Coordinates of C-alpha atoms in Angstrom, one line a residue:
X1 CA 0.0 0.0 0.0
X2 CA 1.6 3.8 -1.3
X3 CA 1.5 6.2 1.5
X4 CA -1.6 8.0 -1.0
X5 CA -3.7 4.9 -0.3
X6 CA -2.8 4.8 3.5
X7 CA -4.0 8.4 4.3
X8 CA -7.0 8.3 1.9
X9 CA -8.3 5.2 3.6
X10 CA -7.5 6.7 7.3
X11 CA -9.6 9.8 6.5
X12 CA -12.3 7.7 4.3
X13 CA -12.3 5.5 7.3
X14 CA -13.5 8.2 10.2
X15 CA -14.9 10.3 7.7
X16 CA -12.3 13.0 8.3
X17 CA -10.3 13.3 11.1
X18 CA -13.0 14.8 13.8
X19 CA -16.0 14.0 15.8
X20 CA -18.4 16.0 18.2
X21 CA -18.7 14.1 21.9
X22 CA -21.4 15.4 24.3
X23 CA -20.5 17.0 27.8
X24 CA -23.6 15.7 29.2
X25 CA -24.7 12.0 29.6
X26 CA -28.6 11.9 28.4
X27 CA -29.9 8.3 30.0
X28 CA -33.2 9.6 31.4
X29 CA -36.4 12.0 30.8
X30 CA -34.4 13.9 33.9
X31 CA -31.4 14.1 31.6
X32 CA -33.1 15.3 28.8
X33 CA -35.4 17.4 30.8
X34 CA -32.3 19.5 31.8
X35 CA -30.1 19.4 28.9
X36 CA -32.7 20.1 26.3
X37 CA -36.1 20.7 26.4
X38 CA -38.1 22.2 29.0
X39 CA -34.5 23.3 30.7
X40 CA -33.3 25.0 27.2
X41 CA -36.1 27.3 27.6
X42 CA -34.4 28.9 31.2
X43 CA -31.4 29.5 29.1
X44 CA -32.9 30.6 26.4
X45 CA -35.4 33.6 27.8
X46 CA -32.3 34.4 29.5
X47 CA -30.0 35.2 27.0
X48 CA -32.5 36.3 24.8
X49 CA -32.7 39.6 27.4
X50 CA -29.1 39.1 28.0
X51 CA -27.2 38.0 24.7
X52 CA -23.8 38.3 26.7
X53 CA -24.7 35.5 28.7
X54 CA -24.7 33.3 25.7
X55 CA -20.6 32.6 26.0
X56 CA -21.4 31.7 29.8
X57 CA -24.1 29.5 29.0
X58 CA -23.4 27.8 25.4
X59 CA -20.6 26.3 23.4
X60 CA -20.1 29.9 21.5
X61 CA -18.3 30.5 24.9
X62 CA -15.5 28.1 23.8
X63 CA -15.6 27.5 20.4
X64 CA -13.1 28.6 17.2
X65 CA -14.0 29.0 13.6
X66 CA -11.4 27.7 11.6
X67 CA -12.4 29.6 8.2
X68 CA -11.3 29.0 4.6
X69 CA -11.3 29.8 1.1
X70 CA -8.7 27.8 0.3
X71 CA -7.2 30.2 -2.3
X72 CA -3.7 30.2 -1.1
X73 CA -2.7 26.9 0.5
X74 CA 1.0 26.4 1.3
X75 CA 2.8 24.8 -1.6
X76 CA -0.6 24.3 -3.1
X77 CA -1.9 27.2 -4.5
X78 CA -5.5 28.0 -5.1
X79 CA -7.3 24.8 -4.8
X80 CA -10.8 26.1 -3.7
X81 CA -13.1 25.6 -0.5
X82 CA -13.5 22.4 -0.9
X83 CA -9.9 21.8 -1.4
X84 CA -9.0 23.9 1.5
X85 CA -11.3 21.5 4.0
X86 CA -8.9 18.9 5.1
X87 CA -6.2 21.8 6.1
X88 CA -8.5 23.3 8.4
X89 CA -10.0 20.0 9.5
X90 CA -6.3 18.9 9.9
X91 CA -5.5 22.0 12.2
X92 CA -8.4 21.3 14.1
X93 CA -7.8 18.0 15.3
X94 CA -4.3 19.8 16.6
X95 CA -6.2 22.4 18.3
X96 CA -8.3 19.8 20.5
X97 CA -5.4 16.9 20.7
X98 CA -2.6 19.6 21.4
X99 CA -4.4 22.2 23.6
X100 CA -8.4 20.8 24.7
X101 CA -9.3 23.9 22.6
X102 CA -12.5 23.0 20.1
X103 CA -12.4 24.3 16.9
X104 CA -14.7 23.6 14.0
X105 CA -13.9 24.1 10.1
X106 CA -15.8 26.0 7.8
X107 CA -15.4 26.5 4.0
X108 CA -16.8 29.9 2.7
X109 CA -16.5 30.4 -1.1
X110 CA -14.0 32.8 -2.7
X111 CA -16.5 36.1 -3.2
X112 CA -15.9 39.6 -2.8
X113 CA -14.0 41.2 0.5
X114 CA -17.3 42.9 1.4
X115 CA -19.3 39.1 1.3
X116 CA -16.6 37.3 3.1
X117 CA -16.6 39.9 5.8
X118 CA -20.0 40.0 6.1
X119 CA -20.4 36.3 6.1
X120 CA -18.4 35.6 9.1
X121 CA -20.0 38.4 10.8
X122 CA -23.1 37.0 10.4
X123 CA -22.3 33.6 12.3
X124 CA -19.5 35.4 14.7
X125 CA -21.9 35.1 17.3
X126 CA -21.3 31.1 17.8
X127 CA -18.1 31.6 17.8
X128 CA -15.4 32.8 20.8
X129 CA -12.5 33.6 18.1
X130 CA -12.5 33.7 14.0
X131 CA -8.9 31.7 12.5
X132 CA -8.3 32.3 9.5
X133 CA -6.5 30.4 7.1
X134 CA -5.2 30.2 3.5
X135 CA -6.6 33.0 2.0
X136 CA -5.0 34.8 -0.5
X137 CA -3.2 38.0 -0.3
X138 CA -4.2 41.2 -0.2
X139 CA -7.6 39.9 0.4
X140 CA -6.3 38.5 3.9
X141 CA -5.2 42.0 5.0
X142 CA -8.7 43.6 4.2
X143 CA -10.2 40.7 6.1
X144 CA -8.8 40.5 9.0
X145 CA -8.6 44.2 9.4
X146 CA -11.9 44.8 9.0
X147 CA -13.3 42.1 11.2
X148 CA -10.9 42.5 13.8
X149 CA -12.0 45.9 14.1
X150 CA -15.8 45.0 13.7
X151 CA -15.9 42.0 15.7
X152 CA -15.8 42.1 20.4
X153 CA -13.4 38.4 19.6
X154 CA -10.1 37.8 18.4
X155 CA -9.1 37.4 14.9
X156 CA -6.1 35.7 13.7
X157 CA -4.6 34.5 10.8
X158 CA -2.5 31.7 10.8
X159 CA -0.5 32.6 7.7
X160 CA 0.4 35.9 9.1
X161 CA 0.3 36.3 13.3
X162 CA 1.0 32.3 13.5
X163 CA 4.4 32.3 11.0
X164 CA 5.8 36.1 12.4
X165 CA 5.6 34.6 15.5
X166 CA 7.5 31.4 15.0
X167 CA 10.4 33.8 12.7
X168 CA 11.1 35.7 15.3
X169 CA 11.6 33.3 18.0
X170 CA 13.6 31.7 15.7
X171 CA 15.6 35.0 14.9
X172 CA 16.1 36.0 18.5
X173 CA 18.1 32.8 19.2
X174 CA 19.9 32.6 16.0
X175 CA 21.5 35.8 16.7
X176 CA 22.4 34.6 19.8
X177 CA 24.1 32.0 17.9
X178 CA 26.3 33.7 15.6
X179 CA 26.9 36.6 18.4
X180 CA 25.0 39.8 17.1
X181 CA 22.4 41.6 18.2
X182 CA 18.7 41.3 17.4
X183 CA 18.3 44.7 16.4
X184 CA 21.3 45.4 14.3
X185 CA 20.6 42.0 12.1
X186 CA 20.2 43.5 8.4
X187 CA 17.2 41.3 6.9
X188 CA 16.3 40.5 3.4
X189 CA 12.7 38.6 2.9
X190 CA 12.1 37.2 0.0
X191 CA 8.0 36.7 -0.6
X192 CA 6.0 38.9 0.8
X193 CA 2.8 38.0 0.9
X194 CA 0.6 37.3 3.6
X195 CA 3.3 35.4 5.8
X196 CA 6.2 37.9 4.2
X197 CA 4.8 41.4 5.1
X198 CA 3.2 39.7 8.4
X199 CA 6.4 38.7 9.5
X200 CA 8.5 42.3 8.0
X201 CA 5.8 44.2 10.2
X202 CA 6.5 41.8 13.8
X203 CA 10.1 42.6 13.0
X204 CA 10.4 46.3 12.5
X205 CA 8.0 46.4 15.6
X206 CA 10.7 44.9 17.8
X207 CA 12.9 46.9 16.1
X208 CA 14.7 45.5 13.2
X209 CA 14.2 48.0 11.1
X210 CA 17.3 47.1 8.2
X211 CA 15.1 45.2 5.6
X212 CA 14.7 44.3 2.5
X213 CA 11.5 43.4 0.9
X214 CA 11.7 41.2 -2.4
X215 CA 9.1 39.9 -3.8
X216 CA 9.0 38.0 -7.9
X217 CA 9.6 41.6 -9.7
X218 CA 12.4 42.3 -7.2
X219 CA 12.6 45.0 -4.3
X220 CA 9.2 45.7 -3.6
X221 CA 9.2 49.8 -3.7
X222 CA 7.0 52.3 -2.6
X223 CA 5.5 53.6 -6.3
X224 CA 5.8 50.3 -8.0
X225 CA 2.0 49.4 -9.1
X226 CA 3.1 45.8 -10.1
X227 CA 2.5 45.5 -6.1
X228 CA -0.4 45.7 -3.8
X229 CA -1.1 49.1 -1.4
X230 CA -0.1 46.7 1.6
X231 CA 3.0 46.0 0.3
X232 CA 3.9 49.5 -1.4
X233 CA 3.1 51.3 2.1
X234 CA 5.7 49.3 3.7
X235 CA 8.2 49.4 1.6
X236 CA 7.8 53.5 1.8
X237 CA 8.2 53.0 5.8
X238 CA 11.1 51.0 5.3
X239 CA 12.6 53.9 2.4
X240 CA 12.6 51.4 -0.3
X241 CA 12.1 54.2 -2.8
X242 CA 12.5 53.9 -7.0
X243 CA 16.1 53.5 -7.0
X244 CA 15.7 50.0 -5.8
X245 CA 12.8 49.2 -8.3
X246 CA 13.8 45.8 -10.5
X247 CA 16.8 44.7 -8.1
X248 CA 16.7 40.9 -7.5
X249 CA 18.2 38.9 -4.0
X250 CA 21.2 38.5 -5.5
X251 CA 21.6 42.1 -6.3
X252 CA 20.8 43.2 -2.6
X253 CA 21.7 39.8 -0.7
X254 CA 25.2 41.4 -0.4
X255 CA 26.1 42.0 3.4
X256 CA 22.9 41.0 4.8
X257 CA 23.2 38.9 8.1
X258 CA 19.9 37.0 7.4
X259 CA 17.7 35.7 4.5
X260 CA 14.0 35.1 5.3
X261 CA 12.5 33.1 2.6
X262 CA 8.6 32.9 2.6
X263 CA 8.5 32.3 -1.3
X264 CA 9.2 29.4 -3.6
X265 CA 12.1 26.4 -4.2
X266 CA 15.7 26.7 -4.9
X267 CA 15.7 30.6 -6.1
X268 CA 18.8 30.8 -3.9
X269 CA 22.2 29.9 -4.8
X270 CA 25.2 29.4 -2.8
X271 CA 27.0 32.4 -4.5
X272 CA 23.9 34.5 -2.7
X273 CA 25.3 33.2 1.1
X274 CA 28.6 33.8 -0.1
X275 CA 28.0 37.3 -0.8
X276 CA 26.2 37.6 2.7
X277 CA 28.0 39.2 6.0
X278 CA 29.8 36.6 8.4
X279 CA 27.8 34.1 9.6
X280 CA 24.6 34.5 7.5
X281 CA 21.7 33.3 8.9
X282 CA 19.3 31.1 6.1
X283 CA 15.4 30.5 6.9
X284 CA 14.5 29.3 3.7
X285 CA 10.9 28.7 4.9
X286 CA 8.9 27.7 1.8
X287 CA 7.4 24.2 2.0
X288 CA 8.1 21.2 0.8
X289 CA 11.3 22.5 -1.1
X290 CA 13.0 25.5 0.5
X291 CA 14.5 27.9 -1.4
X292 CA 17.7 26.6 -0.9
X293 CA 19.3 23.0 0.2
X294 CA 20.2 23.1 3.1
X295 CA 23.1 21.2 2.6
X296 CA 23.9 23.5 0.1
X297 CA 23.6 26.4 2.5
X298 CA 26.0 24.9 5.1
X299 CA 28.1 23.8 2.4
X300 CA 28.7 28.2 1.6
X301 CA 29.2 28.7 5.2
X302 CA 26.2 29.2 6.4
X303 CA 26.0 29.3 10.5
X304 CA 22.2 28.9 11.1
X305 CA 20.0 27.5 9.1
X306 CA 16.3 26.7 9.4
X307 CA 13.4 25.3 7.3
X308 CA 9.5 24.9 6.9
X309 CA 10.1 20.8 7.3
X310 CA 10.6 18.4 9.9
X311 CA 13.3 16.5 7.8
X312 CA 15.8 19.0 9.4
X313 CA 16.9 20.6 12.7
X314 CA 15.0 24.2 13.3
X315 CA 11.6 23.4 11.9
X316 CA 10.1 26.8 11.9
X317 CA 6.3 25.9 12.1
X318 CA 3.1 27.5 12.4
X319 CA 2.0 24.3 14.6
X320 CA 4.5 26.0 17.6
X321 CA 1.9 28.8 18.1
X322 CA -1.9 28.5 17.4
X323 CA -2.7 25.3 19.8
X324 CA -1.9 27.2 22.6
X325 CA -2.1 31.1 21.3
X326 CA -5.7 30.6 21.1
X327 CA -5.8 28.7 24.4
X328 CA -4.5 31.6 26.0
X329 CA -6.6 34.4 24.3
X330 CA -9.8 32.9 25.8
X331 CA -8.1 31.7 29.0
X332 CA -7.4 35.4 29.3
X333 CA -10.3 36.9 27.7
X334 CA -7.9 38.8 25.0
X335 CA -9.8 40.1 22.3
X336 CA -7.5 41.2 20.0
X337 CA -3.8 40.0 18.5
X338 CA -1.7 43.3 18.1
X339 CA 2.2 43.3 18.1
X340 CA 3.3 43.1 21.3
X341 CA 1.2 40.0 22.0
X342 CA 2.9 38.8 19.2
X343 CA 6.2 39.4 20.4
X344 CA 5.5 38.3 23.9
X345 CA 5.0 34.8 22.5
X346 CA 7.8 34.7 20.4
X347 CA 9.8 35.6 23.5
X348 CA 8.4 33.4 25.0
X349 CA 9.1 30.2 22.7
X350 CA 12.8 31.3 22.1
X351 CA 13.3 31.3 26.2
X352 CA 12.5 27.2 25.7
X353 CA 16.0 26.8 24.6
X354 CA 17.8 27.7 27.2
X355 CA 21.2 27.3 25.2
X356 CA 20.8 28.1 21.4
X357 CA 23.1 26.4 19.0
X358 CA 22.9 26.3 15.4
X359 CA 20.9 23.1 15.0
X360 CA 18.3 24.3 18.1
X361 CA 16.8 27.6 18.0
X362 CA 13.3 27.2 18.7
X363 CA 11.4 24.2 20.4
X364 CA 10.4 20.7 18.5
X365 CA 7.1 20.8 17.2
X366 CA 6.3 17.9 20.0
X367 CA 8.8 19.0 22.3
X368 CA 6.5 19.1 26.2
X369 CA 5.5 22.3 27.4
X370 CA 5.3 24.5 24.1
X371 CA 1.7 25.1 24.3
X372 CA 1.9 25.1 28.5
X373 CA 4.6 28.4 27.2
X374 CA 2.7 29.8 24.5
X375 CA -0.8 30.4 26.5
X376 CA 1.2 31.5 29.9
X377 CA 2.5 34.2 27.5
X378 CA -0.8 35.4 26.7
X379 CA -2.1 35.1 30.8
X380 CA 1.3 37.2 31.4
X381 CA 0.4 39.6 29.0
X382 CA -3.3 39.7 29.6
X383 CA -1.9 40.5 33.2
X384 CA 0.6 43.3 32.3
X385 CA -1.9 44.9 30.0
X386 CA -4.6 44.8 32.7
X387 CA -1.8 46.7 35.2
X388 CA -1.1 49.2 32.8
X389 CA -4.7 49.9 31.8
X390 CA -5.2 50.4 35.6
X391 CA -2.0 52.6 36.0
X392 CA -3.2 54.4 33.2

């Protein structure tokens, strides 16, 4: 049997990979009595005056939307909503296995920015917090902006919050490894969308501020309409004016302590680390080739070197953060994922490894305690802004 037959008749098996269990045993007419009808009727007069109460009373109080359109799935592409399902269904079964957190996945079709936002507003009440996940750029910005600022829950998106957060814990610690400091690192990315501009933006807010976007035309600059608003307004923050427009990596790679590559296979060659400052620092991130072999990297002298997959050391993974991020936002009642949350977390994870080397700068994606860290982050936080609102 091909490892294609064994997985297709695992999930044709169960149906997919979840289930829904009951919380309450009904044996009796006194079971039933009290966990549906006539008892539903107390709850429901009650939050009908009081719809607050409905998070107190019902599973909205607890549960996740795990929405999709499924028009940019890693390494994938646009495969549609139905295509998108078994991602979401995938990361749902690590939200309940990993963290007790329950999480159901929903499929919306690709439509206009104003339908999608409206359509998860309209069932945001069920919900305690909206995930979003592999849905295409710029649309994702718009998105999440909008509902996060419409919406009284938290919004995330995987792509973005989920892989900044996981770069930058990796980055702390691999500047620790090659003996510089964070904030004088000079950064190239290469792919910004979603993940790329997500992660430039956690990075600048810490405050490395030398980078480089580069996208497929080359340096992404501020008046260049072959890129989207999102990524043109950055690049103005960063001064990424005209005179960069059409430069590729290996035109700007030079002296850089660190490539971040959020963009496609082997576009990186071991002249590029050559022509990078000592001890360049490679995340070459895209999945399931990176955009350079690692071998090859270490091969050009590369001191720290990460990837997307779990066949080498340092996989930098999504799967470190939203188990246990989303545990702690409604642990701690946080209602909205901003930048220093962010970097709290990624603090955070790189304080797991308590002595970074080049083969171990953030935890294992099954190493114990990483979602125990990542929602005692958010409590901390949740604590520090509470204090501060007070002092305030």
């Amino acid at each position: 049997m091909t490892e294609q037959d064994d997985v297709l008749k695992l999930h044709e098996r169960h149906t997919g990979v979840l289930n829904i269990a009951s919380e309450l045993p009904v044996d009796d007419r006194k079971d039933l009595a009290r966990a549906y009808t006539p008892g539903v009727a107390i709850l429901s007069k009650l939050i009908a005056s009081h719809p607050e109460l409905k998070d107190r009373y019902t599973m909205s109080g607890k549960l996740v939307a795990l929405i999709t359109d499924g028009s940019a799935v890693l390494g994938l592409g646009n495969i549609g909503p139905a295509g998108g399902l078994p991602v979401i269904e995938g990361k749902a079964l690590l939200y309940k296995d990993l963290a007790g957190v329950n999480a159901v996945p929903i499929s919306v079709n690709q439509a206009s920015v104003d339908e999608t936002v409206r359509t998860i507003k309209n069932i945001a009440g069920s919900f305690a917090g909206i995930h979003l996940e592999d849905i295409a750029a710029p649309r994702c910005f718009e998105i999440e902006d909008r509902l996060a600022q419409q919406l009284d829950i938290p919004v995330y998106h995987d792509d973005q919050e989920g892989t900044a957060i996981v770069v930058l814990a990796g980055l702390i610690n691999a500047a620790k490894v090659v003996g510089k400091s964070l904030n004088s690192l000079k950064v190239v990315i290469n792919g910004v969308g979603a993940s790329g501009l997500a992660t430039a933006k956690l990075l600048y807010h810490v405050g490395i501020t030398h980078l480089t976007l580069v996208d497929k035309n080359g340096v992404i600059t501020k008046n260049d309409g072959r890129y989207n608003r999102y990524q043109r307004e950055f690049a103005a923050k960063l001064g990424q004016d005209d005179s960069f427009k059409n430069r590729q990596l290996s035109d700007v790679i030079r002296g850089k302590d660190a490539f971040i590559g959020l963009s496609t296979a082997n576009l990186m060659t071991a002249e590029d680390v050559g022509r990078m400052a000592d001890a360049p620092i490679i995340f070459a991130l895209a999945n399931p080739i990176p955009e350079i072999d690692p071998e090859i990297a270490n091969n050009a002298k590369a001191a720290v070197i990460a990837t997307g997959s779990s066949q080498y050391p340092n996989q930098v993974n999504n799967i470190l953060v939203f188990p246990g991020l989303f545990k702690g936002l409604l642990s701690a009642g946080i209602k909205h994922v901003g930048y220093g949350l962010q970097a709290a977390v990624s603090n955070a994870l790189a304080s797991m490894i308590v002595n970074p080397t080049a083969e171990e700068i953030v935890p294992g994606v099954f190493d114990e305690g990483v979602v125990k860290t990542v929602t005692n982050a958010l409590l901390a936080y949740a604590g520090k802004a509470s204090k501060a609102l007070v002092t305030d």
